[in-house]
CSV table of N, CA and C in Angstrom, one decimal:
chain,number,residue,atom,x,y,z
X,1,MET,N,138.6,141.6,110.2
X,1,MET,CA,137.8,140.1,110.7
X,1,MET,C,137.6,139.4,109.6
X,2,ASN,N,137.2,138.1,109.8
X,2,ASN,CA,137.1,137.1,108.8
X,2,ASN,C,135.8,136.1,109.1
X,3,ILE,N,135.3,135.7,108.2
X,3,ILE,CA,134.2,134.7,108.0
X,3,ILE,C,134.8,133.5,107.2
X,4,ILE,N,134.5,132.4,107.9
X,4,ILE,CA,135.1,131.2,107.3
X,4,ILE,C,133.9,130.2,107.5
X,5,ALA,N,133.3,129.7,106.4
X,5,ALA,CA,132.5,128.6,106.3
X,5,ALA,C,132.3,127.8,104.8
X,6,ALA,N,131.7,126.9,104.9
X,6,ALA,CA,131.6,125.7,103.7
X,6,ALA,C,130.2,125.9,103.3
X,7,ALA,N,130.0,126.1,101.8
X,7,ALA,CA,128.6,126.3,101.2
X,7,ALA,C,128.7,125.5,99.9
X,8,ASP,N,127.6,124.9,99.6
X,8,ASP,CA,127.3,124.1,98.5
X,8,ASP,C,127.2,125.1,97.6
X,9,LYS,N,126.5,124.4,96.3
X,9,LYS,CA,126.4,125.2,94.8
X,9,LYS,C,125.4,126.3,95.2
X,10,ASN,N,124.4,125.9,96.1
X,10,ASN,CA,123.2,126.8,96.6
X,10,ASN,C,123.6,127.9,97.7
X,11,TRP,N,124.8,128.0,98.0
X,11,TRP,CA,125.2,128.6,99.3
X,11,TRP,C,124.7,127.9,100.4
X,12,GLY,N,124.2,126.9,100.4
X,12,GLY,CA,123.7,126.2,101.7
X,12,GLY,C,124.7,125.7,102.5
X,13,ILE,N,124.5,125.9,103.8
X,13,ILE,CA,125.6,125.8,104.9
X,13,ILE,C,125.2,124.6,105.8
X,14,GLY,N,123.7,124.5,105.9
X,14,GLY,CA,123.4,123.5,107.0
X,14,GLY,C,122.0,123.0,106.8
X,15,LYS,N,121.6,121.8,107.6
X,15,LYS,CA,120.3,121.2,107.6
X,15,LYS,C,120.3,120.7,109.0
X,16,ASP,N,118.9,121.1,109.7
X,16,ASP,CA,118.7,120.4,111.0
X,16,ASP,C,119.9,120.7,112.0
X,17,ASN,N,120.5,121.8,112.0
X,17,ASN,CA,121.6,122.0,113.0
X,17,ASN,C,122.9,121.1,112.8
X,18,ARG,N,123.2,120.8,111.7
X,18,ARG,CA,124.1,120.0,111.1
X,18,ARG,C,124.8,120.4,110.0
X,19,LEU,N,126.1,120.4,109.7
X,19,LEU,CA,126.8,120.6,108.5
X,19,LEU,C,126.2,119.5,107.2
X,20,LEU,N,126.3,120.4,106.1
X,20,LEU,CA,125.6,119.4,105.1
X,20,LEU,C,126.6,118.2,104.6
X,21,ASP,N,127.9,118.3,105.0
X,21,ASP,CA,128.5,117.0,104.8
X,21,ASP,C,129.8,117.0,105.5
X,22,HIS,N,130.4,115.6,105.7
X,22,HIS,CA,131.8,115.7,106.4
X,22,HIS,C,133.0,115.5,105.7
X,23,ILE,N,133.6,116.8,105.7
X,23,ILE,CA,134.8,116.6,104.5
X,23,ILE,C,135.9,117.0,105.3
X,24,PRO,N,136.8,116.0,105.5
X,24,PRO,CA,137.8,116.0,106.3
X,24,PRO,C,138.9,117.1,105.9
X,25,GLU,N,139.0,117.1,104.4
X,25,GLU,CA,139.9,118.2,104.1
X,25,GLU,C,139.3,119.6,104.4
X,26,ASP,N,138.2,119.8,104.5
X,26,ASP,CA,137.8,121.3,104.8
X,26,ASP,C,137.9,121.4,106.4
X,27,MET,N,137.8,120.3,107.2
X,27,MET,CA,137.7,120.3,108.5
X,27,MET,C,139.2,120.7,108.9
X,28,LYS,N,140.2,120.0,108.2
X,28,LYS,CA,141.6,120.2,108.4
X,28,LYS,C,142.1,121.9,108.1
X,29,PHE,N,141.3,122.5,106.8
X,29,PHE,CA,141.5,123.9,106.6
X,29,PHE,C,141.1,124.8,107.7
X,30,PHE,N,139.7,124.4,108.4
X,30,PHE,CA,139.2,124.9,109.4
X,30,PHE,C,140.0,124.9,110.5
X,31,ARG,N,140.3,124.0,111.0
X,31,ARG,CA,141.4,123.8,112.1
X,31,ARG,C,142.7,124.5,112.1
X,32,GLU,N,143.2,124.4,111.0
X,32,GLU,CA,144.5,125.2,110.8
X,32,GLU,C,144.3,126.7,110.7
X,33,THR,N,143.4,127.0,110.1
X,33,THR,CA,143.0,128.5,109.8
X,33,THR,C,142.7,129.2,111.1
X,34,THR,N,141.8,128.7,112.2
X,34,THR,CA,141.3,129.2,113.2
X,34,THR,C,141.9,128.9,114.5
X,35,LYS,N,143.1,128.0,114.4
X,35,LYS,CA,143.7,127.3,115.6
X,35,LYS,C,144.5,128.6,116.5
X,36,GLY,N,144.5,129.0,117.6
X,36,GLY,CA,145.1,129.9,118.1
X,36,GLY,C,144.5,131.1,118.1
X,37,LYS,N,143.1,131.2,117.6
X,37,LYS,CA,142.5,132.5,117.3
X,37,LYS,C,141.2,132.7,118.0
X,38,ALA,N,140.6,133.5,117.6
X,38,ALA,CA,139.0,133.8,118.3
X,38,ALA,C,138.0,133.4,117.5
X,39,VAL,N,137.1,132.5,117.9
X,39,VAL,CA,136.0,132.5,116.9
X,39,VAL,C,134.6,132.7,117.7
X,40,ILE,N,133.9,133.2,116.9
X,40,ILE,CA,132.5,133.8,117.3
X,40,ILE,C,131.4,133.0,116.5
X,41,MET,N,130.4,132.7,117.2
X,41,MET,CA,129.3,131.8,116.8
X,41,MET,C,128.0,131.9,117.5
X,42,GLY,N,126.9,131.4,116.8
X,42,GLY,CA,125.7,131.6,117.5
X,42,GLY,C,125.5,130.4,118.3
X,43,LYS,N,124.7,130.4,119.5
X,43,LYS,CA,124.2,129.3,120.2
X,43,LYS,C,124.0,128.0,119.7
X,44,ASN,N,123.2,128.2,118.5
X,44,ASN,CA,123.0,126.7,117.8
X,44,ASN,C,124.3,126.2,117.3
X,45,THR,N,125.0,126.9,116.8
X,45,THR,CA,126.3,126.5,116.1
X,45,THR,C,127.2,125.7,117.4
X,46,PHE,N,127.1,126.3,118.3
X,46,PHE,CA,127.9,125.8,119.5
X,46,PHE,C,127.3,124.3,119.8
X,47,LEU,N,125.9,124.3,120.1
X,47,LEU,CA,125.1,123.3,120.4
X,47,LEU,C,125.6,122.0,119.3
X,48,SER,N,125.8,122.5,118.1
X,48,SER,CA,126.0,121.3,117.2
X,48,SER,C,127.3,120.5,117.3
X,49,PHE,N,128.4,121.1,118.1
X,49,PHE,CA,129.7,120.7,118.3
X,49,PHE,C,129.5,119.1,119.2
X,50,PRO,N,130.4,118.4,118.9
X,50,PRO,CA,130.5,117.0,119.6
X,50,PRO,C,130.5,117.2,121.0
X,51,ASN,N,129.6,116.7,121.8
X,51,ASN,CA,129.6,116.8,123.3
X,51,ASN,C,129.3,118.3,123.6
X,52,GLN,N,129.1,119.3,122.7
X,52,GLN,CA,128.8,120.5,123.2
X,52,GLN,C,130.2,121.0,123.7
X,53,LYS,N,131.2,120.7,123.3
X,53,LYS,CA,132.5,120.9,123.8
X,53,LYS,C,133.0,122.5,123.1
X,54,PRO,N,133.6,123.4,123.7
X,54,PRO,CA,134.5,124.4,122.8
X,54,PRO,C,135.4,123.8,122.0
X,55,LEU,N,135.6,124.7,121.0
X,55,LEU,CA,136.8,124.4,120.0
X,55,LEU,C,138.3,124.4,120.8
X,56,PRO,N,139.1,123.4,120.9
X,56,PRO,CA,140.3,123.4,121.6
X,56,PRO,C,141.3,124.5,120.9
X,57,ASN,N,142.1,125.2,121.8
X,57,ASN,CA,143.0,126.3,121.3
X,57,ASN,C,142.5,127.2,120.6
X,58,ARG,N,141.4,127.9,121.2
X,58,ARG,CA,140.6,128.9,120.7
X,58,ARG,C,139.8,129.6,121.7
X,59,LEU,N,139.7,131.0,121.5
X,59,LEU,CA,138.7,131.7,122.3
X,59,LEU,C,137.2,131.3,121.8
X,60,ASN,N,136.4,130.9,122.6
X,60,ASN,CA,135.3,130.4,121.7
X,60,ASN,C,134.3,131.5,122.5
X,61,ILE,N,133.5,132.3,121.6
X,61,ILE,CA,132.4,133.3,121.9
X,61,ILE,C,131.3,133.0,121.2
X,62,VAL,N,130.0,132.8,122.3
X,62,VAL,CA,128.8,132.2,121.7
X,62,VAL,C,127.9,133.4,122.0
X,63,LEU,N,127.2,133.8,120.9
X,63,LEU,CA,126.3,134.8,120.9
X,63,LEU,C,124.9,134.3,121.3
X,64,THR,N,124.2,134.9,122.1
X,64,THR,CA,122.8,134.4,122.5
X,64,THR,C,122.0,135.4,123.4
X,65,HIS,N,120.8,135.6,123.5
X,65,HIS,CA,119.9,136.2,124.1
X,65,HIS,C,119.5,135.5,125.2
X,66,ASP,N,119.9,134.5,125.4
X,66,ASP,CA,119.8,133.4,126.5
X,66,ASP,C,120.6,133.8,127.7
X,67,GLU,N,119.9,134.4,128.8
X,67,GLU,CA,121.0,135.2,129.8
X,67,GLU,C,121.3,134.0,130.7
X,68,SER,N,120.7,132.8,130.5
X,68,SER,CA,120.8,131.7,131.6
X,68,SER,C,121.9,130.6,130.7
X,69,PHE,N,122.3,130.9,129.6
X,69,PHE,CA,123.2,130.0,128.8
X,69,PHE,C,124.5,130.0,129.2
X,70,ALA,N,125.2,129.1,129.5
X,70,ALA,CA,126.6,128.9,129.9
X,70,ALA,C,127.2,127.6,129.6
X,71,ALA,N,128.4,127.6,129.4
X,71,ALA,CA,129.0,126.0,129.1
X,71,ALA,C,130.5,126.3,129.6
X,72,GLU,N,131.1,125.4,130.0
X,72,GLU,CA,132.6,125.6,130.3
X,72,GLU,C,133.4,125.8,129.3
X,73,GLY,N,134.3,126.6,129.0
X,73,GLY,CA,135.2,126.9,128.2
X,73,GLY,C,134.8,128.0,127.2
X,74,ILE,N,133.8,128.7,127.4
X,74,ILE,CA,133.2,129.7,126.4
X,74,ILE,C,132.9,130.8,127.1
X,75,SER,N,132.8,132.2,126.3
X,75,SER,CA,132.5,133.2,127.0
X,75,SER,C,131.2,133.7,126.0
X,76,VAL,N,130.0,134.0,126.6
X,76,VAL,CA,128.7,134.6,126.2
X,76,VAL,C,128.6,135.9,125.8
X,77,CYS,N,128.4,136.6,124.8
X,77,CYS,CA,127.8,137.7,124.5
X,77,CYS,C,126.6,137.7,124.0
X,78,LYS,N,125.9,139.1,124.1
X,78,LYS,CA,124.3,139.4,123.3
X,78,LYS,C,124.4,139.6,122.0
X,79,SER,N,125.5,140.4,121.6
X,79,SER,CA,125.5,141.1,120.3
X,79,SER,C,126.9,140.8,119.9
X,80,ILE,N,127.1,140.9,118.6
X,80,ILE,CA,128.2,141.1,117.6
X,80,ILE,C,129.2,142.0,118.2
X,81,SER,N,128.7,143.3,118.5
X,81,SER,CA,129.5,144.3,118.9
X,81,SER,C,130.4,144.0,120.1
X,82,ASP,N,129.4,143.3,121.4
X,82,ASP,CA,130.2,143.0,122.4
X,82,ASP,C,131.1,141.7,122.3
X,83,ALA,N,130.9,140.7,121.3
X,83,ALA,CA,131.7,139.6,120.9
X,83,ALA,C,132.9,140.3,120.4
X,84,VAL,N,132.9,141.1,119.4
X,84,VAL,CA,134.0,141.8,118.9
X,84,VAL,C,134.8,142.3,119.8
X,85,GLU,N,134.2,143.4,120.8
X,85,GLU,CA,134.9,144.0,121.9
X,85,GLU,C,135.7,142.9,122.5
X,86,LEU,N,135.1,142.0,123.1
X,86,LEU,CA,135.9,141.0,123.9
X,86,LEU,C,136.9,140.2,123.2
X,87,ALA,N,136.5,139.9,121.7
X,87,ALA,CA,137.7,139.2,121.3
X,87,ALA,C,139.1,140.1,121.0
X,88,LYS,N,138.9,141.5,120.6
X,88,LYS,CA,139.6,142.6,120.3
X,88,LYS,C,140.7,142.6,121.5
X,89,LYS,N,140.4,142.3,122.9
X,89,LYS,CA,140.9,142.5,123.9
X,89,LYS,C,142.4,141.8,124.0
X,90,THR,N,142.4,140.5,123.1
X,90,THR,CA,143.4,139.6,122.9
X,90,THR,C,143.8,139.5,121.5
X,91,TYR,N,142.9,139.6,120.8
X,91,TYR,CA,143.1,139.2,119.4
X,91,TYR,C,143.3,140.5,118.2
X,92,SER,N,144.1,140.4,117.2
X,92,SER,CA,144.0,141.4,116.3
X,92,SER,C,142.7,141.1,115.5
X,93,ASP,N,142.4,142.0,114.6
X,93,ASP,CA,141.3,141.6,113.5
X,93,ASP,C,141.5,140.4,112.6
X,94,GLU,N,142.8,140.3,112.2
X,94,GLU,CA,143.1,139.3,111.6
X,94,GLU,C,142.9,138.0,112.2
X,95,ASP,N,142.8,138.1,113.4
X,95,ASP,CA,142.7,136.7,114.2
X,95,ASP,C,141.3,136.5,114.6
X,96,ILE,N,140.2,137.1,114.3
X,96,ILE,CA,139.0,137.1,114.7
X,96,ILE,C,138.2,136.4,113.6
X,97,PHE,N,137.5,135.3,113.9
X,97,PHE,CA,136.8,134.5,112.7
X,97,PHE,C,135.2,134.4,113.2
X,98,PHE,N,134.3,134.6,112.4
X,98,PHE,CA,132.9,134.2,112.7
X,98,PHE,C,132.7,132.9,111.8
X,99,ILE,N,132.1,132.0,112.8
X,99,ILE,CA,132.0,130.6,112.1
X,99,ILE,C,130.6,130.2,112.1
X,100,GLY,N,129.8,130.9,112.2
X,100,GLY,CA,128.4,130.5,111.9
X,100,GLY,C,127.3,130.7,113.2
X,101,GLY,N,126.1,130.5,113.1
X,101,GLY,CA,125.3,130.0,111.8
X,101,GLY,C,124.9,131.1,110.7
X,102,GLU,N,123.6,130.9,110.2
X,102,GLU,CA,123.2,131.8,109.3
X,102,GLU,C,123.2,133.1,109.4
X,103,ALA,N,122.4,133.5,110.8
X,103,ALA,CA,122.3,134.9,111.2
X,103,ALA,C,123.7,135.5,111.6
X,104,VAL,N,124.5,134.8,112.2
X,104,VAL,CA,125.8,135.4,112.7
X,104,VAL,C,126.6,135.8,111.3
X,105,TYR,N,126.5,134.8,110.4
X,105,TYR,CA,127.1,135.2,109.0
X,105,TYR,C,126.8,136.4,108.3
X,106,ARG,N,125.4,136.6,108.3
X,106,ARG,CA,124.6,137.5,108.0
X,106,ARG,C,124.9,138.9,108.4
X,107,ASP,N,124.8,138.8,109.8
X,107,ASP,CA,125.1,140.0,110.7
X,107,ASP,C,126.5,140.4,110.8
X,108,ALA,N,127.6,139.5,110.4
X,108,ALA,CA,129.1,139.7,110.5
X,108,ALA,C,129.5,140.4,109.2
X,109,VAL,N,128.9,140.2,108.2
X,109,VAL,CA,129.5,140.6,106.9
X,109,VAL,C,130.2,142.0,106.9
X,110,PRO,N,129.3,143.2,107.6
X,110,PRO,CA,129.7,144.5,107.6
X,110,PRO,C,131.1,144.8,108.4
X,111,PHE,N,131.3,143.8,109.4
X,111,PHE,CA,132.4,143.9,110.0
X,111,PHE,C,133.8,143.2,109.6
X,112,CYS,N,133.7,142.3,108.8
X,112,CYS,CA,134.5,141.7,108.0
X,112,CYS,C,135.2,142.3,106.8
X,113,ASP,N,136.6,142.0,106.4
X,113,ASP,CA,137.1,142.4,105.1
X,113,ASP,C,137.8,141.0,104.5
X,114,THR,N,137.4,139.8,105.1
X,114,THR,CA,138.1,138.8,104.4
X,114,THR,C,137.0,137.6,104.8
X,115,ALA,N,137.0,136.7,103.6
X,115,ALA,CA,135.9,135.4,103.7
X,115,ALA,C,136.7,134.2,103.3
X,116,TYR,N,136.7,133.3,104.2
X,116,TYR,CA,137.6,132.1,103.7
X,116,TYR,C,136.2,131.1,103.3
X,117,ILE,N,135.8,130.9,102.2
X,117,ILE,CA,134.6,130.2,101.9
X,117,ILE,C,135.0,128.8,101.0
X,118,THR,N,134.8,127.6,101.7
X,118,THR,CA,135.1,126.2,101.0
X,118,THR,C,133.8,126.1,100.1
X,119,LYS,N,134.0,126.1,98.7
X,119,LYS,CA,132.8,125.8,97.8
X,119,LYS,C,132.9,124.4,97.8
X,120,ILE,N,131.7,123.6,98.0
X,120,ILE,CA,131.3,122.2,97.8
X,120,ILE,C,130.8,121.9,96.5
X,121,ASP,N,131.2,121.4,95.6
X,121,ASP,CA,130.8,121.1,94.1
X,121,ASP,C,129.8,120.2,94.3
X,122,ASN,N,128.6,120.5,95.0
X,122,ASN,CA,127.5,119.3,95.2
X,122,ASN,C,126.4,120.4,95.3
X,123,LYS,N,125.0,119.9,95.5
X,123,LYS,CA,123.8,120.4,95.8
X,123,LYS,C,123.3,119.5,97.0
X,124,TYR,N,123.1,120.3,98.1
X,124,TYR,CA,122.2,119.3,99.3
X,124,TYR,C,121.0,120.1,99.5
X,125,GLU,N,120.3,119.3,100.4
X,125,GLU,CA,119.0,119.7,101.1
X,125,GLU,C,119.7,120.8,102.1
X,126,ALA,N,119.3,122.1,102.0
X,126,ALA,CA,119.7,122.7,103.1
X,126,ALA,C,118.5,123.6,103.4
X,127,ASP,N,118.7,124.0,105.0
X,127,ASP,CA,117.8,124.7,105.4
X,127,ASP,C,118.4,126.1,106.0
X,128,ARG,N,119.7,126.1,106.0
X,128,ARG,CA,120.5,127.3,106.3
X,128,ARG,C,121.5,128.0,105.2
X,129,PHE,N,121.5,129.0,105.1
X,129,PHE,CA,122.4,129.4,103.9
X,129,PHE,C,123.4,130.6,104.2
X,130,LEU,N,124.2,130.7,103.5
X,130,LEU,CA,125.5,131.9,103.7
X,130,LEU,C,125.1,132.9,102.5
X,131,VAL,N,125.4,134.0,102.9
X,131,VAL,CA,125.4,135.2,102.0
X,131,VAL,C,126.0,134.8,100.5
X,132,ASN,N,125.6,135.2,99.4
X,132,ASN,CA,126.4,134.6,98.1
X,132,ASN,C,127.4,136.0,98.1
X,133,PHE,N,128.7,135.6,98.2
X,133,PHE,CA,129.7,136.5,98.2
X,133,PHE,C,130.0,136.8,96.7
X,134,ASP,N,129.7,135.8,95.7
X,134,ASP,CA,129.8,136.1,94.3
X,134,ASP,C,129.0,137.3,93.9
X,135,GLU,N,127.9,137.6,94.8
X,135,GLU,CA,126.8,138.7,94.2
X,135,GLU,C,127.2,139.8,95.1
X,136,LEU,N,128.1,140.1,95.9
X,136,LEU,CA,128.1,141.3,96.8
X,136,LEU,C,129.0,142.1,95.9
X,137,GLN,N,128.7,143.1,95.6
X,137,GLN,CA,129.4,144.2,94.8
X,137,GLN,C,130.7,144.5,95.4
X,138,ASP,N,130.7,144.6,96.6
X,138,ASP,CA,132.0,145.3,97.1
X,138,ASP,C,133.1,144.4,97.7
X,139,TRP,N,132.8,142.9,97.3
X,139,TRP,CA,133.6,142.0,97.5
X,139,TRP,C,134.5,141.4,96.3
X,140,SER,N,135.3,140.6,96.2
X,140,SER,CA,136.0,140.1,95.1
X,140,SER,C,136.9,139.0,95.3
X,141,VAL,N,137.1,138.1,94.5
X,141,VAL,CA,137.9,136.9,94.8
X,141,VAL,C,139.5,137.3,94.8
X,142,LYS,N,140.2,137.0,96.0
X,142,LYS,CA,141.4,137.1,96.0
X,142,LYS,C,142.3,135.8,95.3
X,143,CYS,N,141.9,134.7,95.8
X,143,CYS,CA,142.2,133.5,95.1
X,143,CYS,C,141.8,132.4,95.6
X,144,GLU,N,141.6,131.4,94.7
X,144,GLU,CA,141.1,130.3,94.7
X,144,GLU,C,141.9,128.9,94.4
X,145,GLU,N,141.8,127.8,95.1
X,145,GLU,CA,142.3,126.6,94.9
X,145,GLU,C,141.2,125.5,94.9
X,146,MET,N,141.3,124.6,93.9
X,146,MET,CA,140.3,123.4,93.6
X,146,MET,C,141.4,122.4,94.0
X,147,ILE,N,140.4,121.4,94.8
X,147,ILE,CA,141.1,120.0,95.3
X,147,ILE,C,140.1,119.2,94.8
X,148,LYS,N,140.6,117.7,94.8
X,148,LYS,CA,139.8,116.7,94.7
X,148,LYS,C,139.9,116.0,95.9
X,149,CYS,N,139.0,115.8,96.7
X,149,CYS,CA,139.0,115.1,98.3
X,149,CYS,C,139.2,113.7,98.1
X,150,GLU,N,139.6,113.1,99.0
X,150,GLU,CA,139.9,111.5,99.0
X,150,GLU,C,138.7,110.8,98.7
X,151,SER,N,137.4,111.5,98.9
X,151,SER,CA,136.0,110.8,98.6
X,151,SER,C,135.6,110.9,97.2
X,152,GLY,N,136.4,111.8,96.5
X,152,GLY,CA,136.1,112.1,95.1
X,152,GLY,C,135.4,113.4,94.9
X,153,LEU,N,134.8,114.2,96.0
X,153,LEU,CA,134.3,115.3,95.8
X,153,LEU,C,135.0,116.2,95.7
X,154,TYR,N,134.7,117.3,95.0
X,154,TYR,CA,135.7,118.7,94.4
X,154,TYR,C,135.3,119.6,95.5
X,155,ILE,N,136.1,120.4,96.1
X,155,ILE,CA,136.1,121.7,96.8
X,155,ILE,C,136.9,122.7,96.1
X,156,THR,N,136.4,123.6,96.3
X,156,THR,CA,137.3,124.7,96.0
X,156,THR,C,137.6,125.8,97.2
X,157,PHE,N,138.9,126.2,97.9
X,157,PHE,CA,138.9,127.1,98.8
X,157,PHE,C,139.2,128.5,98.2
X,158,VAL,N,137.9,129.2,98.3
X,158,VAL,CA,138.1,130.8,97.9
X,158,VAL,C,138.2,131.5,99.1
X,159,THR,N,139.1,132.7,98.6
X,159,THR,CA,139.3,133.9,99.7
X,159,THR,C,139.0,135.2,99.2
X,160,TYR,N,137.8,135.6,99.7
X,160,TYR,CA,137.0,136.9,99.1
X,160,TYR,C,137.6,137.9,100.1
X,161,VAL,N,137.9,139.1,99.3
X,161,VAL,CA,138.3,140.3,100.1
X,161,VAL,C,137.2,141.5,100.0
X,162,LYS,N,137.0,142.2,101.1
X,162,LYS,CA,136.2,143.4,100.7
X,162,LYS,C,137.2,144.4,99.8
X,163,ASN,N,136.6,145.0,98.8
X,163,ASN,CA,137.2,146.2,98.2
X,163,ASN,C,137.4,147.3,98.8
X,164,LYS,N,138.5,147.8,98.9
X,164,LYS,CA,138.7,148.9,99.6
X,164,LYS,C,138.5,150.3,98.6
């Protein structure tokens, strides 16, 4: 299974339930990587989507303990293991992505063997953070590609893999 996220130099991923920056090149990578796959997210991540609509062409699974929470086009689960079980009914491990937020990412690391991290060459004021994959002993960089965005900002697409 996979983690996919964008993080700044301090591994910040968000502030006030919003992304730190709007980076079209990262959004395109996210869309292309997760299209036709299963995405697992926390309730706040889902609520941060435009018009609180599920991501199109994906199985959207929302984690929450709020038993009354429901939205059209999503499945709701109470735990990561329940969400994984649901996703595995239709998708292989390679096609299941954890997409946020902070607690979901932290709890998903033991389930995953690949992390697609867009490193943003900037520091933002953040209140939500991703696990620092560079400091995890059992993870290593498989490949990385730096690009200059149209805005002039540099980002690096880094693929981490869990060492076997």
